[in-house]
Tab-separated table of C-alpha atoms in Angstrom:
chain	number	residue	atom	x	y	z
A	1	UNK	CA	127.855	-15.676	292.986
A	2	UNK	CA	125.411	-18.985	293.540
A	3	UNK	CA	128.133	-22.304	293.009
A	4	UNK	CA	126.528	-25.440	291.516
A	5	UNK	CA	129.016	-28.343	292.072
A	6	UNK	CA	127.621	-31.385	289.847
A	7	UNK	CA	128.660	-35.176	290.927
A	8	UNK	CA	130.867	-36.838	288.067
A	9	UNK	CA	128.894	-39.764	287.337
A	10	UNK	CA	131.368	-42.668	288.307
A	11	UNK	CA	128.983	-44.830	290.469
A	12	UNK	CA	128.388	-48.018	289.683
A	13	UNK	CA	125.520	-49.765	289.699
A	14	UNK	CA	126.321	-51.832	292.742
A	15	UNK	CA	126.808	-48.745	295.102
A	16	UNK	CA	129.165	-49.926	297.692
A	17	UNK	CA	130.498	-48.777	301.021
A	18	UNK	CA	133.106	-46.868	299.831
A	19	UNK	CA	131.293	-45.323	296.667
A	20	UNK	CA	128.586	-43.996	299.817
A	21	UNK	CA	131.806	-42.532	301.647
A	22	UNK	CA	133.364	-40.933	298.577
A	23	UNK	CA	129.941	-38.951	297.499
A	24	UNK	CA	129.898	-37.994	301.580
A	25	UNK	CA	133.406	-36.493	301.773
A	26	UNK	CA	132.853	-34.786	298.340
A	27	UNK	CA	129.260	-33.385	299.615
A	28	UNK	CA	131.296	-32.385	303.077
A	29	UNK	CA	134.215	-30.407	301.087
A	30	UNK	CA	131.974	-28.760	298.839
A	31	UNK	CA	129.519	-27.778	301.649
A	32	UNK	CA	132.101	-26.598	303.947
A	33	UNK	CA	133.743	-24.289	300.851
A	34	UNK	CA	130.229	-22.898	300.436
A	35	UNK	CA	129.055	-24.076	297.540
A	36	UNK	CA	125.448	-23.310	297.001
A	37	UNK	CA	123.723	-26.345	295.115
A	38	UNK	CA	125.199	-30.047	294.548
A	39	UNK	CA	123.574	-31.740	291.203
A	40	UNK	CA	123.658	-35.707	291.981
A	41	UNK	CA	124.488	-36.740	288.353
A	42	UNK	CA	124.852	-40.550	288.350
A	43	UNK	CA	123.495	-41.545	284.601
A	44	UNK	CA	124.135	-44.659	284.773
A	45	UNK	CA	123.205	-46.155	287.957
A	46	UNK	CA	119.958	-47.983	288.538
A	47	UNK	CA	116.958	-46.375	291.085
A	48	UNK	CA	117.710	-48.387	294.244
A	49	UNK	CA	121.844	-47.394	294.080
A	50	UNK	CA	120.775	-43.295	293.525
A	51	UNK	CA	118.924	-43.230	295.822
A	52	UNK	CA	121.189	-44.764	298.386
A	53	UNK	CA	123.366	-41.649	297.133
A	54	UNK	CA	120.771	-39.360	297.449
A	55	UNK	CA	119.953	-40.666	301.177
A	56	UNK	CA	123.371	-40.279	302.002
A	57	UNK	CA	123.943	-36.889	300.643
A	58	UNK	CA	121.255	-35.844	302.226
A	59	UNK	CA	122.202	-37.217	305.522
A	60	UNK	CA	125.367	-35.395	305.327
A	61	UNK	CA	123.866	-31.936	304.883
A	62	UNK	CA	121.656	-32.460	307.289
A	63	UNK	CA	123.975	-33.439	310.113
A	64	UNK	CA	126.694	-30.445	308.893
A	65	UNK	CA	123.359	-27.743	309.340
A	66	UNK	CA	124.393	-27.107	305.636
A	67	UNK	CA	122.491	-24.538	303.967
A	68	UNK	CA	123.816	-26.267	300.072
A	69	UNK	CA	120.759	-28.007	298.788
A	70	UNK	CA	120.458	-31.416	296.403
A	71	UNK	CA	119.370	-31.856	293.958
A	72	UNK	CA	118.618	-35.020	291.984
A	73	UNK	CA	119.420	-35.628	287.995
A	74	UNK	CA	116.017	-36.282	286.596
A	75	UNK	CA	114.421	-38.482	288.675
A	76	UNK	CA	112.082	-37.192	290.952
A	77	UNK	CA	110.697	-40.481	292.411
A	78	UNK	CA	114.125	-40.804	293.783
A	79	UNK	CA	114.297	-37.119	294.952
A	80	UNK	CA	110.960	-37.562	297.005
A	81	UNK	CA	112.105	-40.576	298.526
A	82	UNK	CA	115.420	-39.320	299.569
A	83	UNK	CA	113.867	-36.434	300.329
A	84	UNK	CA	115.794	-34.142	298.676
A	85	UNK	CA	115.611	-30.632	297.946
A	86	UNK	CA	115.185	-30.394	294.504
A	87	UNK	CA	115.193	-31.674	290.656
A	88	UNK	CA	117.145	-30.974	287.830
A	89	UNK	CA	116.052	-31.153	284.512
A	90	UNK	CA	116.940	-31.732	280.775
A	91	UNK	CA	115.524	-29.360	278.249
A	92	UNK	CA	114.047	-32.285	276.023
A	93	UNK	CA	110.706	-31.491	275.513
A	94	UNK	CA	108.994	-34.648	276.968
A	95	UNK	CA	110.661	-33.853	280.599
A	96	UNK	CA	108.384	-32.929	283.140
A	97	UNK	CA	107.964	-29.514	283.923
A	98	UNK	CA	109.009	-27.274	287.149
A	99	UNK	CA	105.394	-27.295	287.435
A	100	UNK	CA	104.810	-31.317	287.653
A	101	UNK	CA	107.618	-31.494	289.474
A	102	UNK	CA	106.410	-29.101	292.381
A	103	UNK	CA	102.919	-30.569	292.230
A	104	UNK	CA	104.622	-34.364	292.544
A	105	UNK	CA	106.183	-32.880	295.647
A	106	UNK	CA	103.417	-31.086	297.550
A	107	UNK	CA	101.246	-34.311	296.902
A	108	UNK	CA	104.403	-36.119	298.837
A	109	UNK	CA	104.024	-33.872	301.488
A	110	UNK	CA	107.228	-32.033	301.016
A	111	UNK	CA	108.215	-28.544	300.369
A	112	UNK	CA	108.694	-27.123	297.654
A	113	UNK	CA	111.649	-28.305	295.541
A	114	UNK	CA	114.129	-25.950	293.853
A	115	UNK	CA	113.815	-27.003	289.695
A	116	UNK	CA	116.892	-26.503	287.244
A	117	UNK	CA	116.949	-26.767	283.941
A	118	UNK	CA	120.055	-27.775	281.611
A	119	UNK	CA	119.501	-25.673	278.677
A	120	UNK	CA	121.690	-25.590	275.078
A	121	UNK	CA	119.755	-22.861	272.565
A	122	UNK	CA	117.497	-19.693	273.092
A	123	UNK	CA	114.309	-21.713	272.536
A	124	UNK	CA	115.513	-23.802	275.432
A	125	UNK	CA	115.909	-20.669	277.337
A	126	UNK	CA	112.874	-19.692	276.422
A	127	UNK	CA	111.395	-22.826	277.240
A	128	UNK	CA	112.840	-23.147	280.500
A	129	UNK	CA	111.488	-19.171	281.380
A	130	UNK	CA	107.873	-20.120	280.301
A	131	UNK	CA	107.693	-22.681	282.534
A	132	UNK	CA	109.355	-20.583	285.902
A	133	UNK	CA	112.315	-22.953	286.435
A	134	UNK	CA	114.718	-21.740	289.516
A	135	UNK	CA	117.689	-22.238	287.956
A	136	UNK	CA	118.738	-22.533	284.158
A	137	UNK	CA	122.351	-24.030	283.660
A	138	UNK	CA	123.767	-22.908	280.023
A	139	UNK	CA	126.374	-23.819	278.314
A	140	UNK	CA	129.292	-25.385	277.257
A	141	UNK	CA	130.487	-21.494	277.624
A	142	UNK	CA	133.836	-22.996	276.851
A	143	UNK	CA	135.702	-25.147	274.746
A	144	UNK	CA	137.149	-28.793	276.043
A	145	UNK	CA	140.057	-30.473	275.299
A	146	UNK	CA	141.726	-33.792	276.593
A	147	UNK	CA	145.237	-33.991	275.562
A	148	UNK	CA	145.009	-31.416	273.169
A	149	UNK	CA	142.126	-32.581	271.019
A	150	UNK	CA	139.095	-30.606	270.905
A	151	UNK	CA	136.341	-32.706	272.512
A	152	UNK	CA	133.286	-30.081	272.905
A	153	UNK	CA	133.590	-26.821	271.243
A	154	UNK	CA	131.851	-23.830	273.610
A	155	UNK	CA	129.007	-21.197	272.690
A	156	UNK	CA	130.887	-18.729	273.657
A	157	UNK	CA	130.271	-15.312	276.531
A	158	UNK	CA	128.113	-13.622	273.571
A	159	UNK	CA	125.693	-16.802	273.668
A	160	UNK	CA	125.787	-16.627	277.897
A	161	UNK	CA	124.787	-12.943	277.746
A	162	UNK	CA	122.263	-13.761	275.125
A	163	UNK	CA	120.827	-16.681	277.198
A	164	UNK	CA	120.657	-14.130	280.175
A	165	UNK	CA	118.797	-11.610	278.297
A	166	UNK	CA	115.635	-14.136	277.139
A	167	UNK	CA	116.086	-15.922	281.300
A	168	UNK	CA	115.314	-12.234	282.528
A	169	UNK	CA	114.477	-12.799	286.028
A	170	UNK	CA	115.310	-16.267	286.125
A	171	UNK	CA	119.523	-16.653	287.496
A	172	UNK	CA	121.352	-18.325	284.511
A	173	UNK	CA	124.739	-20.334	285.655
A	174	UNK	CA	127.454	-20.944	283.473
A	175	UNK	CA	128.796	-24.542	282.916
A	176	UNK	CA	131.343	-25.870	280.741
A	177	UNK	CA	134.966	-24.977	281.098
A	178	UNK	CA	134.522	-22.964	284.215
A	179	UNK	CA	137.660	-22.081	285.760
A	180	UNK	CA	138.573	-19.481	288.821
A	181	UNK	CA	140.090	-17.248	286.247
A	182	UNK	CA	137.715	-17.214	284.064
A	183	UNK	CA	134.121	-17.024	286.258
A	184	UNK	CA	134.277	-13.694	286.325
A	185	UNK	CA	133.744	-12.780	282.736
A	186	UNK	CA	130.695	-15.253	282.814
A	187	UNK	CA	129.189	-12.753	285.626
A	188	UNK	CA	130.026	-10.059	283.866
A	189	UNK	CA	128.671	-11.421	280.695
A	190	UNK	CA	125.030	-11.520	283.225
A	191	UNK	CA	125.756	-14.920	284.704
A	192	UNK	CA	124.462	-15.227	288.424
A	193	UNK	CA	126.936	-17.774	288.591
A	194	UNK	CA	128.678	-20.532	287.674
A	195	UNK	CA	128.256	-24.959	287.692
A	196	UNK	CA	130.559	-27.479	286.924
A	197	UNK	CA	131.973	-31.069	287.323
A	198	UNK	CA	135.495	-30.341	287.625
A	199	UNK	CA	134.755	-26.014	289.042
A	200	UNK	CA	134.784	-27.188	292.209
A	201	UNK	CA	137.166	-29.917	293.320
């Protein structure tokens, strides 16, 4: 089952000290407890405070002889710079493609980086197949509540299996909701497996 532990986006701006120290330890737990790919997901920060992040991630993986692999949130200047192994993507149609992205990288002088794609629908799917992403992470699979209210409603294991049909060879992971107990209906639902914020903690 691949893992795909995704950072929860509460850097600030003005990446600090500690901030650098918290994203190390969490990049040290979830290497040492195997986890397969780590999505740096900061939003909101600016270019300059990522990819510090990115840098030290990086770093950290490096000195541990890790085999977990990083991958940036959308911005692939940073990822280049930081030398990091890979990209992840939104599904909106003006993103770059896996493509641009691996040509960006050989043109750096790197190897080639691992591409994921977030994707929401079939056509995104589909999208995401035509254009020989790594990785597609689908969903929410699941429902979310905080305190009882009903925050995101989820697609459902019928939509996951559906999404792995039209992804053929390419390994689908399941995000949203992901729990222990229930990551194993997502693989048996065709999931290769299974990405989260909270999955992994």
């Amino acid at each position: 089952m691949l893992r795909c532990a995704i950072t929860d986006g509460a850097a600030c701006s003005f990446v600090n000290a500690a901030q650098i120290d918290r994203l190390q330890n969490q990049v040290r737990h979830w290497a040492t407890d195997g986890v397969d790919l780590i999505q740096l997901r900061e939003k909101d920060i600016d270019a300059g405070a990522l990819h510090a992040l990115a840098e030290a991630a990086v770093q950290t993986l490096r000195e541990m002889q890790s085999p977990a692999k990083l991958l940036i949130n959308t911005r692939v200047d940073v990822a280049i710079a930081a030398r990091a192994h890979g990209i992840h993507l939104t599904s909106q149609p003006d993103e770059l493609t896996p493509q641009q992205v691996r040509e960006l990288f050989t043109h750096a002088g790197l190897p080639a980086p691992i591409v994921s794609i977030s994707c929401h629908t079939p056509t995104d799917i589909a999208r995401a197949r035509h254009n020989a992403a790594d990785f597609i992470l689908f969903g929410p699979i699941f429902e979310k509540r905080v305190n009882g209210e009903l925050v995101t409603e989820g697609v459902g294991l019928e939509a996951l299996a559906l999404a792995c049909a039209i992804a053929q060879q390419i390994p689908v992971l399941a995000l949203g909701g992901i729990t222990p107990e229930n990551a194993a209906t997502c693989l048996a639902s065709g999931a290769a497996g299974v990405a989260g914020i909270r999955t992994f903690l």
